[in-house]
Tab-separated table of C-alpha atoms in Angstrom:
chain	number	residue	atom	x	y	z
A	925	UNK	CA	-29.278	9.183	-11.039
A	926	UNK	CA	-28.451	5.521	-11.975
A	927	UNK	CA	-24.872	4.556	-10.849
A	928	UNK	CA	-22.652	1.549	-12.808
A	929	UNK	CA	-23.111	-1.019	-10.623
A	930	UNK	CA	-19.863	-2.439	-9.130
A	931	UNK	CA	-18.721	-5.719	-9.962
A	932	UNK	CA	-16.403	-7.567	-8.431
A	933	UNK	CA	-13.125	-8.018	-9.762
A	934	UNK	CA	-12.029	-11.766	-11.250
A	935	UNK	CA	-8.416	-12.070	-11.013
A	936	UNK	CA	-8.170	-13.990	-14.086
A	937	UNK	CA	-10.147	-12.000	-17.141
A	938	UNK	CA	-7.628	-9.302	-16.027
A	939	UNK	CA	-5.173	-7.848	-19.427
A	940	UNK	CA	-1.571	-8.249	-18.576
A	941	UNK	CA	-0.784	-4.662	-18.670
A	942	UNK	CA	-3.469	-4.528	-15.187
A	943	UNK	CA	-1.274	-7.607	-13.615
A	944	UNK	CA	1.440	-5.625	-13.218
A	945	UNK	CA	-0.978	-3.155	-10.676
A	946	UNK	CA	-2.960	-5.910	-9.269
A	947	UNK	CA	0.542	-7.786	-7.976
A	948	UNK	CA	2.211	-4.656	-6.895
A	949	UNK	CA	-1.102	-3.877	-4.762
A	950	UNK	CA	-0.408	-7.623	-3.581
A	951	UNK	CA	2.857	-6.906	-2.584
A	952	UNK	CA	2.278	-3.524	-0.832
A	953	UNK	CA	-0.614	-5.530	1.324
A	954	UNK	CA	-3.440	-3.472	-0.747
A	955	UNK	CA	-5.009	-6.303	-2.739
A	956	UNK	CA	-7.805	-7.282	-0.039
A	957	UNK	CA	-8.926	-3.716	0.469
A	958	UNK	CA	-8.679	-3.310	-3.664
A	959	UNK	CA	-10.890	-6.374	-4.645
A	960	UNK	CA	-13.340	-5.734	-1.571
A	961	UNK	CA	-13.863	-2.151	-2.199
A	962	UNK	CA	-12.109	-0.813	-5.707
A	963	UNK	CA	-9.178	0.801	-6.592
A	964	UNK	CA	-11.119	4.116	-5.343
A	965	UNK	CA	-11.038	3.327	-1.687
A	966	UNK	CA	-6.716	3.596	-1.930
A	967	UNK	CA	-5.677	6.764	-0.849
A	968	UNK	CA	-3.455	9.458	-3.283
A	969	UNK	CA	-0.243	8.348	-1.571
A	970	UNK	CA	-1.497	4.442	-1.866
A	971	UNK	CA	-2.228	5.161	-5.347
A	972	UNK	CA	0.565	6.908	-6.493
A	973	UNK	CA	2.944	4.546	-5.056
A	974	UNK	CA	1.600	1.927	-7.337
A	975	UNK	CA	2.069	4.104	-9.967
A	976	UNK	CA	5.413	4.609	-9.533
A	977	UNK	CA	6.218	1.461	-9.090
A	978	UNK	CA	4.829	-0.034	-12.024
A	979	UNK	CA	6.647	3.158	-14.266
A	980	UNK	CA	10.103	2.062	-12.544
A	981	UNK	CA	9.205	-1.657	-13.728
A	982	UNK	CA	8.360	-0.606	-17.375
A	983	UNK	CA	11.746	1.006	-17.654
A	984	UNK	CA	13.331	-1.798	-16.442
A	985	UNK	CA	11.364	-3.861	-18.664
A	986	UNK	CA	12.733	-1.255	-21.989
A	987	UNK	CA	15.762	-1.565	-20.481
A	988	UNK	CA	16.093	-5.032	-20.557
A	989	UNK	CA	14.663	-5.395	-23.739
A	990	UNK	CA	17.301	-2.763	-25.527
């Protein structure tokens, strides 16, 4: 079986909508583990976290925008 090889992640030929995961991982003290190893090496509580953090942020976002 050939597996995609894994590439590592540049930082700055990320969209905008993946920012908002990359700096929450930043702030939760994730990001090292993330760009060493991929987002698949978080656990389901790490993961979800992040998730629910960035759907609290785009409802402040509509929010704000309304």
């Amino acid at each position: 079986m050939n597996r995609k090889k894994e590439e590592k992640i540049d930082l700055t030929k990320i969209a905008p909508e993946e920012k908002v995961k990359y700096e929450i991982a930043r702030e939760l003290g994730l990001l090292d583990q993330v760009l060493e190893s991929g987002w698949k090496s978080l656990s389901a509580k790490e993961t979800g976290r992040i998730g629910g953090i960035m759907t609290k942020r785009k409802r402040e976002q509509k929010k704000n925008q309304a």
